[in-house]
Tab-separated table of C-alpha atoms and ligand atoms in Angstrom:
chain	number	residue	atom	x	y	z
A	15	UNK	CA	111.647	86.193	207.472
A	16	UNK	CA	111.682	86.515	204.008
A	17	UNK	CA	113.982	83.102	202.388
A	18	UNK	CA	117.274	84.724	200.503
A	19	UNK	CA	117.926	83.901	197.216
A	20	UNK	CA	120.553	81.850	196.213
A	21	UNK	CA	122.504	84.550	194.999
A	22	UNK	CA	121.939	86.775	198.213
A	23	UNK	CA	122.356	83.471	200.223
A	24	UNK	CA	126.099	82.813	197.859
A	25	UNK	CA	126.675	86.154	198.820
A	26	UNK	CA	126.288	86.298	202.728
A	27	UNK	CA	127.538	82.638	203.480
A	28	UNK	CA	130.742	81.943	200.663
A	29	UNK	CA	131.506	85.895	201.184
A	30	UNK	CA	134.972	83.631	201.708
A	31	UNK	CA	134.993	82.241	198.030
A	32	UNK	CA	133.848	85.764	196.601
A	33	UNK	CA	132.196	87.554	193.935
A	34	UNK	CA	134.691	85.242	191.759
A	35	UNK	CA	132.439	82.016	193.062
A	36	UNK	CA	129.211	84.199	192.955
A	37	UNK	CA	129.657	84.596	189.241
A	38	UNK	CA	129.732	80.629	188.597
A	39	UNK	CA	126.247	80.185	190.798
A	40	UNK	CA	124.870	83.110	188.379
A	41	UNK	CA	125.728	81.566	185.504
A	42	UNK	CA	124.764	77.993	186.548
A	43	UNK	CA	121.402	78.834	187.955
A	44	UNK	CA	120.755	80.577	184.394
A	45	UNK	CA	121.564	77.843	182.641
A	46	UNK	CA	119.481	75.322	184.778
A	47	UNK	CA	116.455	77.609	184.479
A	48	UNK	CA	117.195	77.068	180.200
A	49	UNK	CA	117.756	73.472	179.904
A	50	UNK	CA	114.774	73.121	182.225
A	51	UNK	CA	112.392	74.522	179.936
A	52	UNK	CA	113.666	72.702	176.981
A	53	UNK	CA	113.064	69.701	179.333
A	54	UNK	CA	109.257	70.697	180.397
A	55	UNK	CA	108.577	70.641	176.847
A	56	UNK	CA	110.219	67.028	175.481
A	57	UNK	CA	108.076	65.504	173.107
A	58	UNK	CA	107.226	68.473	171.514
A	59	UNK	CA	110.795	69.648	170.203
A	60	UNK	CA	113.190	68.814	167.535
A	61	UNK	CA	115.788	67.701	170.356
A	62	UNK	CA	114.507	64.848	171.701
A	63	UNK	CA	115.526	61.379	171.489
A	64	UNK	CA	118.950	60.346	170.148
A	65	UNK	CA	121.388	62.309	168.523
A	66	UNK	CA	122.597	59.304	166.093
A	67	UNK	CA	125.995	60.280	167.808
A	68	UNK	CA	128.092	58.276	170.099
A	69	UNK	CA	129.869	60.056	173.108
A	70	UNK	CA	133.840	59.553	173.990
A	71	UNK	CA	132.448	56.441	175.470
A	72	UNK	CA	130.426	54.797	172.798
A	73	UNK	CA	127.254	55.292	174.612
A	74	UNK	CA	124.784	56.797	172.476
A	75	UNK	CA	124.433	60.167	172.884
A	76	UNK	CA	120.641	62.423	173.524
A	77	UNK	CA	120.210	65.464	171.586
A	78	UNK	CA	119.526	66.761	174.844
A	79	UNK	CA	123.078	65.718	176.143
A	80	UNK	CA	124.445	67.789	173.485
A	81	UNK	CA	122.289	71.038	174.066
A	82	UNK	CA	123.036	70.755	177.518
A	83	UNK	CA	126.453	69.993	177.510
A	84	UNK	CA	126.472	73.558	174.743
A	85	UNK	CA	125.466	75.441	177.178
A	86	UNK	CA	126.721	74.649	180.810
A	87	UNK	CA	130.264	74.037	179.131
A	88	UNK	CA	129.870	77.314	176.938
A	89	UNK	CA	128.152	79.463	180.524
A	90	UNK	CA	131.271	78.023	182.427
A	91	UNK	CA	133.805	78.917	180.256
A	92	UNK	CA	132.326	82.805	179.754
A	93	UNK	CA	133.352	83.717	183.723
A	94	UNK	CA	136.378	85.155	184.062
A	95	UNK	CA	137.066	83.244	186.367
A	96	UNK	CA	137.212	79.999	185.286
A	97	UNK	CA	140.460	78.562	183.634
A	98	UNK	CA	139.175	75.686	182.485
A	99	UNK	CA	135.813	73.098	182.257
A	100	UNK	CA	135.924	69.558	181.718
A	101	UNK	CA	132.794	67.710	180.562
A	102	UNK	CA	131.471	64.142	180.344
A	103	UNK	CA	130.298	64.808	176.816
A	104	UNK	CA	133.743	65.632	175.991
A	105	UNK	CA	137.106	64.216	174.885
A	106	UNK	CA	139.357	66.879	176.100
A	107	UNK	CA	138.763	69.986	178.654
A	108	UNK	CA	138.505	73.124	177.458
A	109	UNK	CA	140.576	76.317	178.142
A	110	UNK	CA	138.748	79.471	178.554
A	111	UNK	CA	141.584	81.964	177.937
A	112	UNK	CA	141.012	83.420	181.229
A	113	UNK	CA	143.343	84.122	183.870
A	114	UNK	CA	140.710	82.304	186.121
A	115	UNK	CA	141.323	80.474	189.488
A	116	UNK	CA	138.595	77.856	189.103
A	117	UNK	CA	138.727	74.499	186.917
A	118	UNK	CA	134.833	73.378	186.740
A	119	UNK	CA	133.737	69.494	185.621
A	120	UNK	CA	130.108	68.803	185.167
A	121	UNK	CA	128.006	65.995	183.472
A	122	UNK	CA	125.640	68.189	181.549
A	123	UNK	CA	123.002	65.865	182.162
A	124	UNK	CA	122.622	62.675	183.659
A	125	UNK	CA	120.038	60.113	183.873
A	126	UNK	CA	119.676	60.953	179.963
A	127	UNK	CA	117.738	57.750	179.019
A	128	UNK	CA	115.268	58.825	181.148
A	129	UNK	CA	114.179	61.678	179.368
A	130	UNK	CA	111.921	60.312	177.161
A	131	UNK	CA	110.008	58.796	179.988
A	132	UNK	CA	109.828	61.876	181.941
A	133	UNK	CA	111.785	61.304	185.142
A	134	UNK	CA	113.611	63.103	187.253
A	135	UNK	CA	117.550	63.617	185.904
A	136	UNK	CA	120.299	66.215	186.648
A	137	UNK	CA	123.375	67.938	185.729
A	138	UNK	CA	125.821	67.403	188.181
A	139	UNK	CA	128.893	69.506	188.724
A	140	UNK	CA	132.111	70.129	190.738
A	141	UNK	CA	134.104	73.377	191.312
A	142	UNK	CA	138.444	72.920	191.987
A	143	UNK	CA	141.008	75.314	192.513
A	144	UNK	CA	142.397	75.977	188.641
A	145	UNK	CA	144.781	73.228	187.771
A	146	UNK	CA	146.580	72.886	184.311
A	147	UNK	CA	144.557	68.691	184.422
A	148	UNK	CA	141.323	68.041	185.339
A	149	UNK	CA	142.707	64.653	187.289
A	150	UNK	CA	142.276	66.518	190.937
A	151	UNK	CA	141.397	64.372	193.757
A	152	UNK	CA	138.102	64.886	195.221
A	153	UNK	CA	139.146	65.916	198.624
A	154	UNK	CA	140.245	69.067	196.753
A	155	UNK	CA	136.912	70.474	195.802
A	156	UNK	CA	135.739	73.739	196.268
A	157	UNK	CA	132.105	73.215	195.724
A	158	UNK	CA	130.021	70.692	193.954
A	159	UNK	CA	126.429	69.977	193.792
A	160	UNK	CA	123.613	68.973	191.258
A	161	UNK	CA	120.728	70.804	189.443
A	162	UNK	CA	117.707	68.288	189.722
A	163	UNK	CA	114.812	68.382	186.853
A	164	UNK	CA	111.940	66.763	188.700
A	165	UNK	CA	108.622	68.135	189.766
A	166	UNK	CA	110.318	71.282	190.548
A	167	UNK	CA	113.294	72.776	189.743
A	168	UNK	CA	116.369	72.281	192.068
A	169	UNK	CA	120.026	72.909	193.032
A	170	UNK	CA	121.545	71.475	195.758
A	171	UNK	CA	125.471	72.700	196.405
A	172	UNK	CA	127.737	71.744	199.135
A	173	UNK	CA	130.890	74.068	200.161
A	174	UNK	CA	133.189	72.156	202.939
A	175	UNK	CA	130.679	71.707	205.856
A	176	UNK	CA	127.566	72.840	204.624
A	177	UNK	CA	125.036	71.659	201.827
A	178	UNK	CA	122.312	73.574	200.902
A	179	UNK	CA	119.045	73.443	198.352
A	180	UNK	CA	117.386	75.793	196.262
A	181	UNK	CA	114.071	75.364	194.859
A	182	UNK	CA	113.301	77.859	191.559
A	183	UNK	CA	110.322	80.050	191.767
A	184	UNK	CA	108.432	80.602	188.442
A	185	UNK	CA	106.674	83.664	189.725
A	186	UNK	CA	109.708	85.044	190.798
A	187	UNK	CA	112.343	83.863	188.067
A	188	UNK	CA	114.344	82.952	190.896
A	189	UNK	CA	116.149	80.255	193.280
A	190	UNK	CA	115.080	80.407	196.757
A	191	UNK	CA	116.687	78.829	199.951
A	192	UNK	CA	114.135	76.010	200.711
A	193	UNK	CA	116.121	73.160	202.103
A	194	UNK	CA	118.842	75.026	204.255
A	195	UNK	CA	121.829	73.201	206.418
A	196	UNK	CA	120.771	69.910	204.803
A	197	UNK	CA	121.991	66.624	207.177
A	198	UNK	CA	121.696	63.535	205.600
A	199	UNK	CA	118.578	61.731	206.536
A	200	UNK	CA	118.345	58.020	208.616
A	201	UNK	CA	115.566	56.065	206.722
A	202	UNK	CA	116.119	52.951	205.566
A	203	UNK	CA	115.830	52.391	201.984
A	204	UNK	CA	118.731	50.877	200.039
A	205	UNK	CA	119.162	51.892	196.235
A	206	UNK	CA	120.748	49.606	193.347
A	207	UNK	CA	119.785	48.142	190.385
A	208	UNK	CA	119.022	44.421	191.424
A	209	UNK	CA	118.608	42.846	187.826
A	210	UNK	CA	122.180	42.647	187.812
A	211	UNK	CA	121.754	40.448	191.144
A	212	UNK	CA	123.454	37.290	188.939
A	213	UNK	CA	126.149	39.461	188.071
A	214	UNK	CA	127.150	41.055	191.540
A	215	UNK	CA	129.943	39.761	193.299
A	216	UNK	CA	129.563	37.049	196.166
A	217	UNK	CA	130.181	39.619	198.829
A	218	UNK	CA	127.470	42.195	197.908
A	219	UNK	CA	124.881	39.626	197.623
A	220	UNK	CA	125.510	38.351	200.676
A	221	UNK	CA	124.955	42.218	202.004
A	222	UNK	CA	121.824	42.699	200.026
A	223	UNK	CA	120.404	38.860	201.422
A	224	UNK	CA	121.190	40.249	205.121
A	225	UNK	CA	119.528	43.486	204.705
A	226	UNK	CA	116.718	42.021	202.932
A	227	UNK	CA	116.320	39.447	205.936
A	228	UNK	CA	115.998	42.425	208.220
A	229	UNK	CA	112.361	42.804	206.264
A	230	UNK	CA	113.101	46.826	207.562
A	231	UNK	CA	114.514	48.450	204.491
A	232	UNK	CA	112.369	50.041	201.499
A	233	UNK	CA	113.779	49.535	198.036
A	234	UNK	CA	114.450	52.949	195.519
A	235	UNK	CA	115.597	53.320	192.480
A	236	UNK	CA	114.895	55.385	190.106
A	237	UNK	CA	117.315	54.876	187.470
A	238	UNK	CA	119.288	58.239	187.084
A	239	UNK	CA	122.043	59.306	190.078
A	240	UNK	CA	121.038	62.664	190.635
A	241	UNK	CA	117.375	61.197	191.328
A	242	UNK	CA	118.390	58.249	193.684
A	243	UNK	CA	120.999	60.266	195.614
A	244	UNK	CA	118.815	63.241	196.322
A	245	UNK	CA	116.015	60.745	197.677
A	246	UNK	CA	119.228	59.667	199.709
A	247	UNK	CA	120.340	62.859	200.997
A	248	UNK	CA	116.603	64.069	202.138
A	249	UNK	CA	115.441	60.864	203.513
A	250	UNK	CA	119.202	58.358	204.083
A	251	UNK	CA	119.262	55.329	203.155
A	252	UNK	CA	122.361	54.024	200.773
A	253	UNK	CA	122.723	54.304	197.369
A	254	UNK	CA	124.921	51.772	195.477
A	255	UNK	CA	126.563	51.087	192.242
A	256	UNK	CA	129.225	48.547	192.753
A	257	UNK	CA	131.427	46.842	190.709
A	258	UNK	CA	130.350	43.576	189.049
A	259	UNK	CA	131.146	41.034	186.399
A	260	UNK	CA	129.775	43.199	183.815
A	261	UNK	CA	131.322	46.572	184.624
A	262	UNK	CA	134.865	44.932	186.598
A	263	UNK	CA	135.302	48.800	187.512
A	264	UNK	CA	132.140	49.696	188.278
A	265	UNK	CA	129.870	52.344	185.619
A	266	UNK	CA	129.517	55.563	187.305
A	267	UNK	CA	132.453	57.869	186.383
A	268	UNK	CA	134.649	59.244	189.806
A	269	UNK	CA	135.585	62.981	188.335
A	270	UNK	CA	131.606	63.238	187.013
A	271	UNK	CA	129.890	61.715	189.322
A	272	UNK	CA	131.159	59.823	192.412
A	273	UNK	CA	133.759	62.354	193.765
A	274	UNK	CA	131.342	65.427	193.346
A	275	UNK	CA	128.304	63.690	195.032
A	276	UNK	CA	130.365	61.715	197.310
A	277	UNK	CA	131.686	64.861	198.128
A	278	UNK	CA	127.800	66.612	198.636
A	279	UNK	CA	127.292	63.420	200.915
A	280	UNK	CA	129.973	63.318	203.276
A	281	UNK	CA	129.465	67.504	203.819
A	282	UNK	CA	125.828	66.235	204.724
A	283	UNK	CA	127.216	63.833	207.466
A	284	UNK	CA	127.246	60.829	205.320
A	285	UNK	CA	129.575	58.872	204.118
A	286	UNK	CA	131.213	57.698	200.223
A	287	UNK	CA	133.406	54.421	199.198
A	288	UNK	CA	135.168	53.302	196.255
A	289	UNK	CA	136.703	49.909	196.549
A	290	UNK	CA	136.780	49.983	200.378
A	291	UNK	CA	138.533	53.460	200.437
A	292	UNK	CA	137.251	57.149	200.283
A	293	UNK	CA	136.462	58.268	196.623
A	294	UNK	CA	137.343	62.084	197.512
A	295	UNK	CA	141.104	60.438	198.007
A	296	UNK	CA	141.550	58.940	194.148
A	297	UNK	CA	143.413	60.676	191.744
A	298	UNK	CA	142.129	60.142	188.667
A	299	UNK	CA	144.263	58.296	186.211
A	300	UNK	CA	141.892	59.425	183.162
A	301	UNK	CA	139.031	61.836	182.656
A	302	UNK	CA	136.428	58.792	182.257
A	303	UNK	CA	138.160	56.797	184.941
A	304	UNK	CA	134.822	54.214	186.164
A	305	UNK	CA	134.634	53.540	190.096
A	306	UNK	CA	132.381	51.937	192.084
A	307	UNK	CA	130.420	54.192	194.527
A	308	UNK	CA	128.410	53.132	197.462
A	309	UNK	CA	127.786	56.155	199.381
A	310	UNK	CA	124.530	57.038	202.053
A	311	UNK	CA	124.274	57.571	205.868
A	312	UNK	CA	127.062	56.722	208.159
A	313	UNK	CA	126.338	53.326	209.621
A	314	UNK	CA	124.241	52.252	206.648
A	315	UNK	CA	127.910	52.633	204.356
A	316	UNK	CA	129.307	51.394	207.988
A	317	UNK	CA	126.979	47.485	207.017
A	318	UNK	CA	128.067	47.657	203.854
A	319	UNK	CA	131.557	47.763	204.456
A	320	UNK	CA	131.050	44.357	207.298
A	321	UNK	CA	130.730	42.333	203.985
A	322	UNK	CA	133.338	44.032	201.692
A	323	UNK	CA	135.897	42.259	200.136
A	324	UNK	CA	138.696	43.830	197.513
A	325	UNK	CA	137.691	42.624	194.172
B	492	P6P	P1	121.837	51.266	185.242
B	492	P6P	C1	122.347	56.933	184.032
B	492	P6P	O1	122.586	56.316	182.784
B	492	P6P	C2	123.513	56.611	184.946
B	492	P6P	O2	124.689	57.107	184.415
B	492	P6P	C3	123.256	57.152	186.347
B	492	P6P	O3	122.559	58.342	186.345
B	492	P6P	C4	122.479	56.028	187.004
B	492	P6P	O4	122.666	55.973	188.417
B	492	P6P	C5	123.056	54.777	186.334
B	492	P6P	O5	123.610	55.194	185.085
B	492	P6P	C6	121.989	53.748	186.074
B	492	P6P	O6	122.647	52.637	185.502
B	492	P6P	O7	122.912	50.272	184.846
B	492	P6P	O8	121.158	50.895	186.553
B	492	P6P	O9	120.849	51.570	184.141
């Protein structure tokens, strides 16, 4: 039977969400397909490496961040149906002067230091009922999901339920269903970046020592979240970026990146944790509000939480 595309697959299975949800899929997956190529051909353009800027954070920003950020912000905005989009990359959200019924976040594309190395990053993104702030919990998300650059092209999106991947076709010009009903997998590999190991607190070395003892778990990390927790999602395992004594509240940001992939996760039949508690049930106090995110298959977040202790 011939494998729908994802538009024909958005239309048969989120008939629910509408043409109105359709239209955002469209004009991410034409996006993707854009920054993609820019991507295949780093190294050889005017765009790469940094832009010399600083973001709203004071991390230094790619040229790629920008042109990415351009475009997915600028695609967004230009549905009708979107009210407003909020971006990593920038300070403020922006309105769209439509009438629209959607507010959309992304991070236009994570993982950016790893361009210039040529590994796998993403642009990661989360779909909410319109709201005048952008500070929505996660447990209110429509859809979220993440477009992986890696050997091939990918996007992954999860509606309540159901999380499903599309792999782009260059001979057709098109996303095709090739990773339907995705459930989380139950390998064992465990995913964090252990040269902080002297700065993580007492209780999550102690879970790393025990695992490690248990000479059963693989060790993955590639460096850029879109990477790591799509490894996670296919094959299980846990990925984790906890808080320690250099980042006291954790690096990854919750409306960018933990509450739309902790989101993805749990619709797979995994599971997500900030400080103890579900991420999807924060309310953001700020637009760049940091959280530490463990988040993987059920009993491996189930171990992790045997050693946790409030910081
Ligand atoms: P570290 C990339 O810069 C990123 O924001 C995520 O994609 C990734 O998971 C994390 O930071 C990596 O951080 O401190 O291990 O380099």
């Amino acid at each position: 039977m011939e494998k729908p595309t994802l538009k024909e697959f958005v239309k048969t299975n989120n008939s629910v969400l509408g043409e109105q949800f359709a239209q955002i899929i469209v004009a991410l997956q034409s996006t993707a397909v854009i920054v993609n190529s820019k991507l295949a051909r780093n190294g050889l353009i005017a765009e790469q490496g940094s832009s010399g800027d600083k973001n709203v954070y004071g991390e230094d920003v790619q040229k790629l961040d920008e042109y990415a950020n351009e475009l997915f912000t600028q695609a967004f905005l230009s549905c009708n149906c979107v009210y407003s989009v909020g971006s990593e990359e920038l300070a403020q959200p922006k309105l769209s002067g439509h009438d629209g019924i959607y507010s959309i976040t992304h991070d236009p594309l994570d993982g950016s230091s790893n361009i210039d190395t040529n590994l796998p990053i993403g642009t990661i993104f989360a779909v909410y009922p319109k709201s005048e702030t952008l500070l929505q919990k996660g447990s209110t998300i429509t859809a979220s999901g993440y477009v992986l650059y890696g050997p091939s092209l990918m996007l992954i999106y999860a509606t309540k339920g159901s999380v499903n991947g599309f792999t782009y076709d260059p001979k057709f010009g098109d996303f095709i269903l090739s990773h339907p009903n995705i459930a989380i997998g139950s390998k064992k590999i465990y995913s964090i970046n252990e040269g902080y190991w002297e700065l993580f607190h007492e209780n999550d070395q102690n879970y790393l020592s025990s695992i490690k003892k248990e000479g059963s778990y693989s060790l993955r990390y590639v460096g850029s979240m879109v990477g790591d927790v799509h490894r996670t999602l296919l094959k299980g395992g846990i990925f984790l970026y906890p808080s320690d004594k250099k980042h006291p509240e954790g690096k990854l940001r919750l409306l960018y990146e933990a509450a739309p992939l902790g989101f993805l996760i749990i619709q797979s039949g995994g599971s997500a944790i900030s400080n103890g508690t579900n991420p999807l049930d924060i309310i953001p106090a700020k637009h760049d509000q940091r959280v530490p995110i463990i988040l993987g298959s059920k009993d491996e977040v189930e171990k992790y939480l045997g050693f946790f202790k409030p910081q």
